[in-house]
GROMACS .gro file of C-alpha atoms in nm:
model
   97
    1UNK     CA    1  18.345 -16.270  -1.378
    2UNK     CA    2  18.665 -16.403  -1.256
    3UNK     CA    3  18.769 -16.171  -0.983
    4UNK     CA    4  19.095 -16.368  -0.915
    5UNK     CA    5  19.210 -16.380  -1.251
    6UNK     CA    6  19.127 -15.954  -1.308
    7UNK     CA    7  19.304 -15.897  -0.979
    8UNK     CA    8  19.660 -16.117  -1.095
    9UNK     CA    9  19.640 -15.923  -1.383
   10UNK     CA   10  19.556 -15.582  -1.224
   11UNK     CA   11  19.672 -15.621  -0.877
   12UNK     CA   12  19.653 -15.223  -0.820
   13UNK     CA   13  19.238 -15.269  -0.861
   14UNK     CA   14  19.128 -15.281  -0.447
   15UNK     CA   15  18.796 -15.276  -0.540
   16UNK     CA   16  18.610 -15.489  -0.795
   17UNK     CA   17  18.195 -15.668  -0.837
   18UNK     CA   18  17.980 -15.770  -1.045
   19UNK     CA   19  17.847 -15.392  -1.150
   20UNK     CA   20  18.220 -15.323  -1.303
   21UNK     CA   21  18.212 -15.526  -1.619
   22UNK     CA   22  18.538 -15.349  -1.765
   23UNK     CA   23  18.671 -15.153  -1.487
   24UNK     CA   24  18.783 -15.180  -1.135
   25UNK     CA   25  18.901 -14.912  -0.870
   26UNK     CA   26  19.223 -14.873  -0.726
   27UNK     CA   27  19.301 -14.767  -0.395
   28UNK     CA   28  19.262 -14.373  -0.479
   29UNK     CA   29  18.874 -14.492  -0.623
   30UNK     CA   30  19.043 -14.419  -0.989
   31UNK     CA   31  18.895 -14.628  -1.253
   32UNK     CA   32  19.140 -14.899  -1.380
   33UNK     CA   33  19.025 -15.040  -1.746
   34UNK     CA   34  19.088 -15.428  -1.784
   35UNK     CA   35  19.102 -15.638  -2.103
   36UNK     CA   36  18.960 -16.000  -2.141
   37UNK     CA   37  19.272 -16.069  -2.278
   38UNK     CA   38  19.495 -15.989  -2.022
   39UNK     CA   39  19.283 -16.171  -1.765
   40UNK     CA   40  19.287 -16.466  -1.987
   41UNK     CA   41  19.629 -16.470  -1.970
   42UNK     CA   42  19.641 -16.466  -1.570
   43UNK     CA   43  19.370 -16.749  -1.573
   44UNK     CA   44  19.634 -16.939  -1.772
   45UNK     CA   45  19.938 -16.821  -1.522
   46UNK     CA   46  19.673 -16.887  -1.254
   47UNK     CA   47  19.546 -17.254  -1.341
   48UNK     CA   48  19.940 -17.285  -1.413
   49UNK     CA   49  20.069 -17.204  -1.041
   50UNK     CA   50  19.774 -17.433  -0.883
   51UNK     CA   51  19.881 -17.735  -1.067
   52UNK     CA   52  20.202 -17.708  -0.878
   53UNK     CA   53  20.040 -17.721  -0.556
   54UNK     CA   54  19.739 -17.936  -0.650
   55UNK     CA   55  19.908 -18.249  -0.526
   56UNK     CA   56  19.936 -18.149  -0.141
   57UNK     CA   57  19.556 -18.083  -0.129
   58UNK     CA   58  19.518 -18.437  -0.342
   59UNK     CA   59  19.755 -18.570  -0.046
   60UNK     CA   60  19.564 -18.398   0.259
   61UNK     CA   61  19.228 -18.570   0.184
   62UNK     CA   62  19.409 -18.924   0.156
   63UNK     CA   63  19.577 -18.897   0.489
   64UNK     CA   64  19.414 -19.037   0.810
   65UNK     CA   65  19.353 -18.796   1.084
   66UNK     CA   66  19.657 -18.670   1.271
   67UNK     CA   67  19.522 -18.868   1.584
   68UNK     CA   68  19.522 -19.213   1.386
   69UNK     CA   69  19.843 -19.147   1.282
   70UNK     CA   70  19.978 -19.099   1.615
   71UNK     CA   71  19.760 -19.411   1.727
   72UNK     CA   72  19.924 -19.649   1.427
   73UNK     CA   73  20.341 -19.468   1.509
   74UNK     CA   74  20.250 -19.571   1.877
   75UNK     CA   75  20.124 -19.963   1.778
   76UNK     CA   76  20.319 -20.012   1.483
   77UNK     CA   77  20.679 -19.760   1.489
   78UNK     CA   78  20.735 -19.473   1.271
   79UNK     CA   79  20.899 -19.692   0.943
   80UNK     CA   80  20.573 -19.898   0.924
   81UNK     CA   81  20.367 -19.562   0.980
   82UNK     CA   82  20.580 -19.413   0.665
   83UNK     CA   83  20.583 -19.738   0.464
   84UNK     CA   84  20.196 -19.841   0.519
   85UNK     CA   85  20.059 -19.477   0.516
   86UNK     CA   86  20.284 -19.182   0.361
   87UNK     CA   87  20.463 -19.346   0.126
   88UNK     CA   88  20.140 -19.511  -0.079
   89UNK     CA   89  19.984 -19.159  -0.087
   90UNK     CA   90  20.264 -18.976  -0.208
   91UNK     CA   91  20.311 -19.223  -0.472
   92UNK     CA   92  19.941 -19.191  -0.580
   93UNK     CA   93  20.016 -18.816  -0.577
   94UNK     CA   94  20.387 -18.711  -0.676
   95UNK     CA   95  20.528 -18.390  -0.648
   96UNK     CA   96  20.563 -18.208  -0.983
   97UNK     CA   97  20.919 -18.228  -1.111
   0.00000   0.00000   0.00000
């Protein structure tokens, strides 16, 4: 079941598991009736938004620590810290345009 997708597409269900195969509760415990094909749709609108984002956690996991950064600024200056380290990285990863 994919709760994320069922709650983009219903965001007035609060409360939603694995025993509610077509229904969720809202915040007043009234029953709120979901179709597969609207939570298909907010999959889509879903896997859509993410890919717009996906490139700063790409970027996070290619950075050195925050503490070997400051290390390499302090030996080598800030241009060589953005030429040698953040420029490579966002060029591996680009921002969405």
């Amino acid at each position: 079941m994919d709760f994320e997708a069922i709650i983009k597409a219903y965001p007035s269900i609060v409360t939603l598991d694995e025993s509610f195969q077509t229904y969720g509760l809202d915040n007043d415990g009234n029953k709120v009736t979901f179709d597969q094909s609207n939570v298909d749709a907010a999959r889509v609108t879903l896997d859509a938004e993410y890919a717009l984002v996906k490139y700063k956690d790409d970027r996070k996991d290619k950075y050195p620590t925050w503490e070997l950064q400051l290390d390499y600024i302090y030996h080598n200056g800030l241009d060589k810290w953005k030429t040698d380290i953040v420029d490579p990285v966002k060029a591996k990863y680009p921002k969405p345009s």
